Amino acid sequence: MRTLVVAGHGMVAHRLVEAVRADDLAGAWRVVVLGEERRPAYDRVALTSYVDGWDAAKLAMPGAGYEGDERVELRLGDPVARVDRERKTVVTAAGFEQRYDALVLATGSRPFVPPVKGHDLPGVFVYRTIEDLDAIRERAARPGRGRRAAMVVGGGLLGLEAAKALRDMGLSPHVVEMGPRLMPLQVDEGGGALLRRLITGLDVTVHTGTSTDAIEADGDRLFARLGNGTELDLDLVVFSAGIRPRDDLARESGLDVGQRGGILVDRSCRTSDENIYAIGECAAVEGKVYGIVAPGYAMAEVVAAQLTGREATFPDPDTSTKLKLMGVDVASFGDAHAVTEGALEVVVNDAVGGTYKKLVVSDDTKTLLGGVLVGDASEYNTLRALVGERLPADPASIISNAPSSGSAIGVDALPDAAQICSCNAVTKGAITHAIGEGCDSVAKVKACTRAGTACGSCVPLLGKLLTACGVEQSKALCEHFTQSRAELFEIVRATRIDRFSELIRKHGKGDGCAICKPAVASILASLGNGHILGGEQAGLQDTNDRYLANMQRNGTYSVVPRIPGGEITPEKLIVIGEVARDFGLYTKITGGQRIDLFGATVDQLPRIWRRLVDAGFESGHAYGKALRTVKSCVGSTWCRYGVQDSVGLAIELELRYRGLRSPHKLKSAVSGCARECAEARSKDFGVIATEKGWNLYVGGNGGTTPRHADLIVSDVDSETLIRTIDRFLMFYIRTADRLQRTAPWIEELEGGLDHLRAVIVDDSLGICAELDAAMAEHVGTYADEWRGVLEDPEKLARFSSFVNAPGVPDPSISFRTEREQKVPVMLGIPEVVGR
Amino acid sequence: MTASAERSWVAVCPVGEVPTGAGVAALLADGAQVAIFRTGKEFFGLSNVDPFSGAAVLSRGIVGDSSGVPVVASPIYKQRFDLVTGRCLDEDGVSVRTYPVRVVNGVVHVGSP
Ligand code: SRM
Ligand SMILES: Cc1cc2nc3c(=O)[nH]c(=O)nc-3n(C[C@H](O)[C@H](O)[C@H](O)COP(=O)(O)OP(=O)(O)OC[C@H]3O[C@@H](n4cnc5c(N)ncnc54)[C@H](O)[C@@H]3O)c2cc1C
Ligand code: SF4
Ligand code: FES
């Protein structure tokens, strides 16, 4: 067996190992991987998302530990120090020596730090590894006063990502770019001007066309002097001024290197030593270094093929890029700068709409060569796949901003050879083939073809391809409505239909069922149609809504008085105790900071509510697809660490959103500081206090599939916070599926969190005024629904066990005692009639 | 399900007390509970006890149809029962007892099964 040694364990090295292990059917190779970083390869492309949650596990790449694979040995935290080509061995810094038959250098690159005065001061960082981000975070969290500022040197793709990360950490970023515009490599002048406007709108200060002359420390502060005379007072500095290939091992062992650095390799990724290959960012293929992952993956595949006895050469790489920046769409693909001989540019610059689109086409205007999209990159995937192909329409019409030009070109127009997933080099043909073989969902296509498993930007196209292949991903609510819940919501909103019978007659068929009736009941309630038991609505309500309490296994109910924020006076606690005692109810503290009273019969419910209402309570929603609780910690009033009044805010939020009907239940919590005692990040919307205000997190979930909520706005004041939550909730209510909590809703939302932020913070769809009005309507018309029953004799009459014997309790209900409280005795199951 | 001559009928409530598209429960002298449902003009009677949980709650389920067959879905675990035959649509071999229901002079009557 021969030994393959891989120096470096980044994304590209990992791809190589995977490919060798998959292709080496003969079992010819043992693989030894020697990595410098302490952890196995992780998703560096997604590094910026680490800021959101600081959970390194989320960046892990599946299978990168090679557990259970005896053929792969992974040694981490110890870099290769020397290569001895004569003896065909490598030696690590710790002195471990390893012989090789083939050596692959996959050492990546290091951030370039220009020799500016002060570049090595404490508080000056680079942006490449998880550890870099941890260090930045620690510095940003130092005690201090006022809004913190940071400088990012370099306004390229990475610099802007770093600026976003710093902003998410609550700092005010300045971006300093030597070139005349942001992202000078990817976008042209017109695109750059718009990009600047959009980025500035995100609270990032942009300085272009100027250098950084010096950085000086004064106590805890850093002062930077720019070439144009500007002085900045900063907490920290991040250098993101380009990368340099890590070619030192090659240089020291006498391998050829490229003119501008990088280990020189040919198209088969072989260095000047036939037993040594170089792949990824450290390699210079025919002299050219690539700073993105897709060409690196292609190199890994090329080397794996050769090691397992096949011929392969590096194809012309796709260097398209799309910026993963919040709410700002920027993409460039193909020959973005029109350097091809005779290339023509077609530009649509809509300064009002905030979009800039440029296509570069061949001299006969028929073939797409490349382009730049700023402000709206929704067509990026399709256009990128079309590079080198004939355009299906004339270029100007493709990028014109006419209202429904949304998809002037569809996936149909793409040829089979078009690359849909550039990260993994998967063509349209390969995907449609997989669909033909039975992959009938996006998840299956991803699993079979790998498309969509790296940066994820091609995932929307996968869905479109499924549709184009006639695989219907049905959205029908049930057999009575072909529409999805979101579509029904829009129908009800637009037509103002307020009865189920009318809706099903006009837009559905049959009599309805236990799926569509509660869904429509919820839609009607979200749009404010009076008491949920009013008129026809009563018969639509699901089990618990029907009696405004939670049905238990023996047909009795539980009552959970609302205790906003979990704050309660001793007097009220006593009332709850008295009610429980007088009605003989089992009591338990819930997981939602309130008290549950179990075992009430239908006819007891109104009498229990009466006692609660008289004592200043309302019963609460422990049922219903509605707001449950807003939990809170003690906060600044009592806690020595609290920085804001978390209890006060929790109460305000609970009172504001109580009764709001939604596609699924809504939970929330407010913590008074970053210690997070209220577990806000496990909630649909969670708030954590900061020195300057509040951070809002959305899309959290406990329950079956736990998910931490994502940060959507930071350091906002209470007014902004509440406005953002209002919009978040109303947008969710409008667009989610039935019984889809906010967590899966966000996961499935096209464009994800960035899109959500664009909609509710930047009003990209122009619907915020409607969302605000809808919430104002809800808050203005909220009424205690339990009191509503007590005040309406007709509704009250329904709260009896038997229509022919009001007041007679259900004889089938009985209890026994356990741990000094009553618990239900089940009837057994007497009435099953065999057939 | 034609009423035989010997069948005994019990008056339960005025028609108006059974809401359209929903149900109510009635207690019979022998302690049995009947869930009475109304869909449009028709009335149906089933035993009120949900065979899957043993709780007397079917009258509180959601009434609707499955491919045109009138059904009620149990409020506990949501299994559907055919209002005409009592047969469970979601699990073979399970059904609930049916009761004849008729309206005389605006009053709902339940017959012996
Ligand atoms: C009472 C309580 C348990 C307790 O004694 O502590 C409870 C009881 C029920 N939970 Fe829960 N959950 C309770 C806190 C929770 C929590 C913790 C929390 O809210 O902080 C969770 C995890 C957090 C989350 O939801 O993300 C929780 C996750 C669930 C789930 C799973 C949801 C999911 O998204 O996966 C269900 C099922 C569902 O809703 O579809 C559920 C459903 C239920 C139901 C409604 C099941 C049912 O239909 O009968 C239970 C009825 C309660 C009743 O009859 O009163 N309960 N449940 C808690 C009530 C809190 C309150 O005051 O409102
Ligand atoms: C914040 C950020 C965002 C990015 N966004 C994108 C994007 O959107 N799209 C895109 O395509 N690309 C993006 N990239 C670039 C992408 O991450 C790189 O192209 C890719 O990680 C290169 O992989 P690699 O394996 O060649 O190098 P690396 O990931 O750098 O891995 C090399 C590894 O080798 C180790 N090493 C170095 N020397 C030695 C030695 N002597 N011995 C042992 N180990 C050694 C290093 O410590 C490192 O772990 C981004 C990069 C960053 C930092
Ligand atoms: S989250 Fe902070 S303020 Fe709230 S109780 Fe915990 S430590 Fe105190
Ligand atoms: S293009 Fe990145 S995953 Fe497909």
GROMACS .gro file of N, CA, C and O in nm, chain A residues 421-512:
model
  368
  421CYS      N    1  -2.437   2.432  -1.002
  421CYS     CA    2  -2.366   2.449  -0.877
  421CYS      C    3  -2.219   2.466  -0.908
  421CYS      O    4  -2.153   2.371  -0.949
  422SER      N    5  -2.169   2.589  -0.890
  422SER     CA    6  -2.030   2.609  -0.929
  422SER      C    7  -1.936   2.562  -0.820
  422SER      O    8  -1.823   2.525  -0.847
  423CYS      N    9  -1.984   2.559  -0.695
  423CYS     CA   10  -1.895   2.511  -0.588
  423CYS      C   11  -1.856   2.366  -0.614
  423CYS      O   12  -1.744   2.326  -0.588
  424ASN      N   13  -1.952   2.287  -0.660
  424ASN     CA   14  -1.925   2.145  -0.675
  424ASN      C   15  -1.925   2.101  -0.821
  424ASN      O   16  -1.926   1.982  -0.849
  425ALA      N   17  -1.926   2.198  -0.912
  425ALA     CA   18  -1.921   2.170  -1.055
  425ALA      C   19  -2.027   2.069  -1.096
  425ALA      O   20  -1.995   1.964  -1.151
  426VAL      N   21  -2.153   2.098  -1.065
  426VAL     CA   22  -2.260   2.009  -1.105
  426VAL      C   23  -2.341   2.077  -1.216
  426VAL      O   24  -2.386   2.191  -1.201
  427THR      N   25  -2.360   2.007  -1.326
  427THR     CA   26  -2.428   2.067  -1.439
  427THR      C   27  -2.578   2.044  -1.432
  427THR      O   28  -2.626   1.958  -1.358
  428LYS      N   29  -2.648   2.119  -1.513
  428LYS     CA   30  -2.793   2.101  -1.521
  428LYS      C   31  -2.823   1.958  -1.564
  428LYS      O   32  -2.914   1.893  -1.510
  429GLY      N   33  -2.745   1.907  -1.660
  429GLY     CA   34  -2.768   1.771  -1.709
  429GLY      C   35  -2.759   1.668  -1.596
  429GLY      O   36  -2.844   1.580  -1.583
  430ALA      N   37  -2.657   1.684  -1.511
  430ALA     CA   38  -2.639   1.587  -1.402
  430ALA      C   39  -2.759   1.594  -1.306
  430ALA      O   40  -2.804   1.492  -1.254
  431ILE      N   41  -2.809   1.715  -1.285
  431ILE     CA   42  -2.921   1.728  -1.191
  431ILE      C   43  -3.049   1.672  -1.251
  431ILE      O   44  -3.121   1.596  -1.185
  432THR      N   45  -3.075   1.704  -1.377
  432THR     CA   46  -3.199   1.652  -1.436
  432THR      C   47  -3.191   1.500  -1.447
  432THR      O   48  -3.290   1.431  -1.430
  433HIS      N   49  -3.071   1.448  -1.466
  433HIS     CA   50  -3.055   1.304  -1.469
  433HIS      C   51  -3.095   1.244  -1.333
  433HIS      O   52  -3.172   1.150  -1.324
  434ALA      N   53  -3.042   1.306  -1.228
  434ALA     CA   54  -3.073   1.257  -1.092
  434ALA      C   55  -3.223   1.265  -1.066
  434ALA      O   56  -3.282   1.175  -1.006
  435ILE      N   57  -3.285   1.371  -1.113
  435ILE     CA   58  -3.430   1.384  -1.093
  435ILE      C   59  -3.502   1.271  -1.167
  435ILE      O   60  -3.592   1.208  -1.114
  436GLY      N   61  -3.453   1.244  -1.288
  436GLY     CA   62  -3.510   1.135  -1.367
  436GLY      C   63  -3.497   1.000  -1.297
  436GLY      O   64  -3.582   0.914  -1.306
  437GLU      N   65  -3.388   0.985  -1.220
  437GLU     CA   66  -3.365   0.860  -1.149
  437GLU      C   67  -3.446   0.850  -1.020
  437GLU      O   68  -3.429   0.756  -0.944
  438GLY      N   69  -3.525   0.955  -0.993
  438GLY     CA   70  -3.612   0.942  -0.877
  438GLY      C   71  -3.587   1.040  -0.763
  438GLY      O   72  -3.652   1.033  -0.661
  439CYS      N   73  -3.492   1.133  -0.779
  439CYS     CA   74  -3.476   1.233  -0.674
  439CYS      C   75  -3.591   1.333  -0.686
  439CYS      O   76  -3.593   1.414  -0.779
  440ASP      N   77  -3.686   1.327  -0.594
  440ASP     CA   78  -3.805   1.410  -0.614
  440ASP      C   79  -3.816   1.521  -0.511
  440ASP      O   80  -3.924   1.574  -0.486
  441SER      N   81  -3.705   1.556  -0.448
  441SER     CA   82  -3.709   1.671  -0.358
  441SER      C   83  -3.572   1.737  -0.358
  441SER      O   84  -3.473   1.674  -0.398
  442VAL      N   85  -3.568   1.863  -0.314
  442VAL     CA   86  -3.441   1.934  -0.310
  442VAL      C   87  -3.341   1.856  -0.224
  442VAL      O   88  -3.225   1.839  -0.260
  443ALA      N   89  -3.390   1.802  -0.113
  443ALA     CA   90  -3.300   1.729  -0.023
  443ALA      C   91  -3.236   1.609  -0.095
  443ALA      O   92  -3.117   1.584  -0.081
  444LYS      N   93  -3.317   1.539  -0.172
  444LYS     CA   94  -3.263   1.421  -0.240
  444LYS      C   95  -3.164   1.462  -0.350
  444LYS      O   96  -3.062   1.396  -0.369
  445VAL      N   97  -3.197   1.568  -0.423
  445VAL     CA   98  -3.105   1.613  -0.527
  445VAL      C   99  -2.971   1.651  -0.465
  445VAL      O  100  -2.864   1.618  -0.517
  446LYS      N  101  -2.976   1.718  -0.351
  446LYS     CA  102  -2.853   1.757  -0.283
  446LYS      C  103  -2.773   1.632  -0.247
  446LYS      O  104  -2.652   1.627  -0.269
  447ALA      N  105  -2.840   1.534  -0.192
  447ALA     CA  106  -2.770   1.414  -0.147
  447ALA      C  107  -2.708   1.337  -0.263
  447ALA      O  108  -2.596   1.289  -0.254
  448CYS      N  109  -2.781   1.328  -0.376
  448CYS     CA  110  -2.729   1.248  -0.488
  448CYS      C  111  -2.621   1.320  -0.567
  448CYS      O  112  -2.533   1.256  -0.622
  449THR      N  113  -2.633   1.453  -0.582
  449THR     CA  114  -2.544   1.521  -0.677
  449THR      C  115  -2.442   1.611  -0.609
  449THR      O  116  -2.349   1.657  -0.672
  450ARG      N  117  -2.460   1.637  -0.478
  450ARG     CA  118  -2.376   1.731  -0.404
  450ARG      C  119  -2.408   1.876  -0.437
  450ARG      O  120  -2.353   1.967  -0.373
  451ALA      N  121  -2.488   1.901  -0.539
  451ALA     CA  122  -2.522   2.039  -0.572
  451ALA      C  123  -2.587   2.102  -0.450
  451ALA      O  124  -2.665   2.038  -0.381
  452GLY      N  125  -2.550   2.228  -0.425
  452GLY     CA  126  -2.617   2.299  -0.316
  452GLY      C  127  -2.561   2.271  -0.179
  452GLY      O  128  -2.612   2.321  -0.080
  453THR      N  129  -2.453   2.191  -0.170
  453THR     CA  130  -2.406   2.155  -0.036
  453THR      C  131  -2.288   2.240   0.011
  453THR      O  132  -2.240   2.220   0.121
  454ALA      N  133  -2.244   2.337  -0.070
  454ALA     CA  134  -2.134   2.421  -0.021
  454ALA      C  135  -2.188   2.558   0.018
  454ALA      O  136  -2.238   2.575   0.129
  455CYS      N  137  -2.185   2.656  -0.072
  455CYS     CA  138  -2.230   2.789  -0.033
  455CYS      C  139  -2.381   2.799  -0.029
  455CYS      O  140  -2.437   2.889   0.032
  456GLY      N  141  -2.450   2.709  -0.096
  456GLY     CA  142  -2.596   2.707  -0.089
  456GLY      C  143  -2.666   2.802  -0.184
  456GLY      O  144  -2.789   2.803  -0.193
  457SER      N  145  -2.590   2.884  -0.258
  457SER     CA  146  -2.657   2.986  -0.338
  457SER      C  147  -2.734   2.926  -0.456
  457SER      O  148  -2.820   2.990  -0.514
  458CYS      N  149  -2.705   2.802  -0.492
  458CYS     CA  150  -2.775   2.744  -0.606
  458CYS      C  151  -2.901   2.668  -0.564
  458CYS      O  152  -2.973   2.616  -0.649
  459VAL      N  153  -2.928   2.661  -0.435
  459VAL     CA  154  -3.042   2.581  -0.388
  459VAL      C  155  -3.177   2.624  -0.453
  459VAL      O  156  -3.253   2.537  -0.494
  460PRO      N  157  -3.203   2.755  -0.463
  460PRO     CA  158  -3.330   2.792  -0.527
  460PRO      C  159  -3.344   2.735  -0.668
  460PRO      O  160  -3.452   2.696  -0.709
  461LEU      N  161  -3.232   2.726  -0.739
  461LEU     CA  162  -3.238   2.673  -0.876
  461LEU      C  163  -3.273   2.525  -0.876
  461LEU      O  164  -3.336   2.476  -0.969
  462LEU      N  165  -3.233   2.454  -0.772
  462LEU     CA  166  -3.263   2.311  -0.766
  462LEU      C  167  -3.415   2.292  -0.762
  462LEU      O  168  -3.471   2.206  -0.831
  463GLY      N  169  -3.481   2.375  -0.681
  463GLY     CA  170  -3.627   2.367  -0.674
  463GLY      C  171  -3.689   2.395  -0.809
  463GLY      O  172  -3.782   2.328  -0.854
  464LYS      N  173  -3.633   2.497  -0.878
  464LYS     CA  174  -3.689   2.532  -1.009
  464LYS      C  175  -3.668   2.419  -1.109
  464LYS      O  176  -3.754   2.394  -1.193
  465LEU      N  177  -3.554   2.353  -1.100
  465LEU     CA  178  -3.530   2.241  -1.192
  465LEU      C  179  -3.628   2.128  -1.166
  465LEU      O  180  -3.678   2.065  -1.259
  466LEU      N  181  -3.656   2.102  -1.039
  466LEU     CA  182  -3.754   1.998  -1.005
  466LEU      C  183  -3.888   2.033  -1.070
  466LEU      O  184  -3.951   1.949  -1.134
  467THR      N  185  -3.928   2.156  -1.054
  467THR     CA  186  -4.055   2.199  -1.113
  467THR      C  187  -4.050   2.185  -1.264
  467THR      O  188  -4.143   2.135  -1.327
  468ALA      N  189  -3.937   2.230  -1.323
  468ALA     CA  190  -3.925   2.224  -1.468
  468ALA      C  191  -3.931   2.079  -1.517
  468ALA      O  192  -3.974   2.052  -1.628
  469CYS      N  193  -3.886   1.986  -1.435
  469CYS     CA  194  -3.891   1.845  -1.474
  469CYS      C  195  -4.027   1.783  -1.443
  469CYS      O  196  -4.043   1.662  -1.449
  470GLY      N  197  -4.119   1.867  -1.402
  470GLY     CA  198  -4.254   1.817  -1.378
  470GLY      C  199  -4.270   1.749  -1.243
  470GLY      O  200  -4.370   1.684  -1.218
  471VAL      N  201  -4.172   1.765  -1.155
  471VAL     CA  202  -4.190   1.709  -1.021
  471VAL      C  203  -4.264   1.813  -0.940
  471VAL      O  204  -4.211   1.920  -0.909
  472GLU      N  205  -4.387   1.783  -0.908
  472GLU     CA  206  -4.465   1.883  -0.840
  472GLU      C  207  -4.439   1.875  -0.690
  472GLU      O  208  -4.448   1.769  -0.630
  473GLN      N  209  -4.400   1.987  -0.634
  473GLN     CA  210  -4.384   1.991  -0.490
  473GLN      C  211  -4.512   2.057  -0.439
  473GLN      O  212  -4.521   2.178  -0.432
  474SER      N  213  -4.611   1.970  -0.409
  474SER     CA  214  -4.745   2.021  -0.384
  474SER      C  215  -4.751   2.113  -0.265
  474SER      O  216  -4.690   2.088  -0.163
  475LYS      N  217  -4.826   2.221  -0.281
  475LYS     CA  218  -4.842   2.314  -0.171
  475LYS      C  219  -4.984   2.311  -0.119
  475LYS      O  220  -5.019   2.388  -0.031
  476ALA      N  221  -5.068   2.222  -0.177
  476ALA     CA  222  -5.209   2.221  -0.139
  476ALA      C  223  -5.223   2.199   0.011
  476ALA      O  224  -5.156   2.115   0.070
  477LEU      N  225  -5.313   2.276   0.071
  477LEU     CA  226  -5.331   2.268   0.215
  477LEU      C  227  -5.388   2.131   0.253
  477LEU      O  228  -5.342   2.068   0.348
  478CYS      N  229  -5.488   2.085   0.178
  478CYS     CA  230  -5.553   1.957   0.209
  478CYS      C  231  -5.641   1.923   0.089
  478CYS      O  232  -5.635   1.990  -0.013
  479GLU      N  233  -5.725   1.822   0.101
  479GLU     CA  234  -5.804   1.786  -0.016
  479GLU      C  235  -5.908   1.892  -0.052
  479GLU      O  236  -5.966   1.888  -0.159
  480HIS      N  237  -5.931   1.987   0.038
  480HIS     CA  238  -6.035   2.087   0.010
  480HIS      C  239  -5.983   2.216  -0.052
  480HIS      O  240  -6.059   2.293  -0.109
  481PHE      N  241  -5.856   2.241  -0.035
  481PHE     CA  242  -5.798   2.363  -0.093
  481PHE      C  243  -5.669   2.329  -0.167
  481PHE      O  244  -5.579   2.267  -0.107
  482THR      N  245  -5.658   2.371  -0.291
  482THR     CA  246  -5.533   2.348  -0.363
  482THR      C  247  -5.429   2.452  -0.326
  482THR      O  248  -5.312   2.438  -0.357
  483GLN      N  249  -5.474   2.559  -0.258
  483GLN     CA  250  -5.380   2.666  -0.224
  483GLN      C  251  -5.296   2.630  -0.101
  483GLN      O  252  -5.334   2.546  -0.022
  484SER      N  253  -5.184   2.700  -0.087
  484SER     CA  254  -5.106   2.687   0.036
  484SER      C  255  -5.167   2.779   0.140
  484SER      O  256  -5.251   2.863   0.108
  485ARG      N  257  -5.124   2.765   0.264
  485ARG     CA  258  -5.177   2.854   0.366
  485ARG      C  259  -5.148   3.001   0.333
  485ARG      O  260  -5.234   3.086   0.345
  486ALA      N  261  -5.025   3.026   0.284
  486ALA     CA  262  -4.989   3.164   0.253
  486ALA      C  263  -5.079   3.221   0.143
  486ALA      O  264  -5.120   3.337   0.148
  487GLU      N  265  -5.111   3.136   0.045
  487GLU     CA  266  -5.199   3.184  -0.063
  487GLU      C  267  -5.339   3.212  -0.010
  487GLU      O  268  -5.402   3.312  -0.047
  488LEU      N  269  -5.388   3.123   0.077
  488LEU     CA  270  -5.521   3.147   0.134
  488LEU      C  271  -5.521   3.276   0.216
  488LEU      O  272  -5.617   3.353   0.214
  489PHE      N  273  -5.411   3.298   0.287
  489PHE     CA  274  -5.401   3.421   0.367
  489PHE      C  275  -5.418   3.543   0.277
  489PHE      O  276  -5.495   3.634   0.308
  490GLU      N  277  -5.348   3.540   0.163
  490GLU     CA  278  -5.357   3.655   0.072
  490GLU      C  279  -5.498   3.668   0.015
  490GLU      O  280  -5.549   3.779  -0.003
  491ILE      N  281  -5.563   3.555  -0.013
  491ILE     CA  282  -5.700   3.560  -0.066
  491ILE      C  283  -5.793   3.624   0.037
  491ILE      O  284  -5.869   3.716   0.006
  492VAL      N  285  -5.780   3.578   0.161
  492VAL     CA  286  -5.869   3.631   0.265
  492VAL      C  287  -5.840   3.779   0.288
  492VAL      O  288  -5.931   3.861   0.305
  493ARG      N  289  -5.713   3.814   0.285
  493ARG     CA  290  -5.675   3.953   0.309
  493ARG      C  291  -5.729   4.043   0.199
  493ARG      O  292  -5.784   4.150   0.225
  494ALA      N  293  -5.717   3.995   0.075
  494ALA     CA  294  -5.756   4.079  -0.038
  494ALA      C  295  -5.908   4.086  -0.055
  494ALA      O  296  -5.962   4.192  -0.086
  495THR      N  297  -5.974   3.973  -0.034
  495THR     CA  298  -6.119   3.971  -0.061
  495THR      C  299  -6.201   4.009   0.061
  495THR      O  300  -6.320   4.032   0.051
  496ARG      N  301  -6.137   4.011   0.176
  496ARG     CA  302  -6.205   4.037   0.303
  496ARG      C  303  -6.317   3.939   0.333
  496ARG      O  304  -6.413   3.971   0.403
  497ILE      N  305  -6.309   3.820   0.274
  497ILE     CA  306  -6.405   3.715   0.309
  497ILE      C  307  -6.388   3.688   0.458
  497ILE      O  308  -6.276   3.678   0.506
  498ASP      N  309  -6.501   3.679   0.532
  498ASP     CA  310  -6.485   3.658   0.675
  498ASP      C  311  -6.554   3.531   0.726
  498ASP      O  312  -6.571   3.514   0.846
  499ARG      N  313  -6.598   3.445   0.633
  499ARG     CA  314  -6.658   3.320   0.677
  499ARG      C  315  -6.597   3.203   0.602
  499ARG      O  316  -6.575   3.210   0.480
  500PHE      N  317  -6.577   3.093   0.673
  500PHE     CA  318  -6.520   2.974   0.612
  500PHE      C  319  -6.609   2.922   0.499
  500PHE      O  320  -6.563   2.886   0.391
  501SER      N  321  -6.740   2.921   0.523
  501SER     CA  322  -6.832   2.865   0.424
  501SER      C  323  -6.819   2.939   0.290
  501SER      O  324  -6.820   2.878   0.184
  502GLU      N  325  -6.805   3.069   0.297
  502GLU     CA  326  -6.792   3.146   0.173
  502GLU      C  327  -6.657   3.119   0.106
  502GLU      O  328  -6.648   3.101  -0.016
  503LEU      N  329  -6.553   3.109   0.189
  503LEU     CA  330  -6.420   3.085   0.135
  503LEU      C  331  -6.413   2.950   0.063
  503LEU      O  332  -6.363   2.940  -0.049
  504ILE      N  333  -6.469   2.848   0.125
  504ILE     CA  334  -6.458   2.714   0.065
  504ILE      C  335  -6.548   2.705  -0.058
  504ILE      O  336  -6.515   2.640  -0.157
  505ARG      N  337  -6.660   2.776  -0.056
  505ARG     CA  338  -6.749   2.773  -0.173
  505ARG      C  339  -6.680   2.840  -0.291
  505ARG      O  340  -6.680   2.789  -0.402
  506LYS      N  341  -6.615   2.953  -0.265
  506LYS     CA  342  -6.554   3.028  -0.377
  506LYS      C  343  -6.415   2.977  -0.415
  506LYS      O  344  -6.374   2.989  -0.530
  507HIS      N  345  -6.341   2.926  -0.320
  507HIS     CA  346  -6.200   2.896  -0.350
  507HIS      C  347  -6.159   2.753  -0.319
  507HIS      O  348  -6.043   2.718  -0.337
  508GLY      N  349  -6.252   2.670  -0.270
  508GLY     CA  350  -6.216   2.533  -0.238
  508GLY      C  351  -6.326   2.438  -0.280
  508GLY      O  352  -6.407   2.470  -0.368
  509LYS      N  353  -6.331   2.320  -0.216
  509LYS     CA  354  -6.441   2.230  -0.246
  509LYS      C  355  -6.472   2.146  -0.122
  509LYS      O  356  -6.388   2.132  -0.033
  510GLY      N  357  -6.593   2.090  -0.115
  510GLY     CA  358  -6.631   2.005  -0.003
  510GLY      C  359  -6.669   2.084   0.121
  510GLY      O  360  -6.699   2.203   0.115
  511ASP      N  361  -6.661   2.013   0.235
  511ASP     CA  362  -6.705   2.073   0.361
  511ASP      C  363  -6.592   2.112   0.453
  511ASP      O  364  -6.614   2.162   0.563
  512GLY      N  365  -6.469   2.082   0.414
  512GLY     CA  366  -6.357   2.115   0.500
  512GLY      C  367  -6.320   1.998   0.588
  512GLY      O  368  -6.382   1.892   0.584
   0.00000   0.00000   0.00000
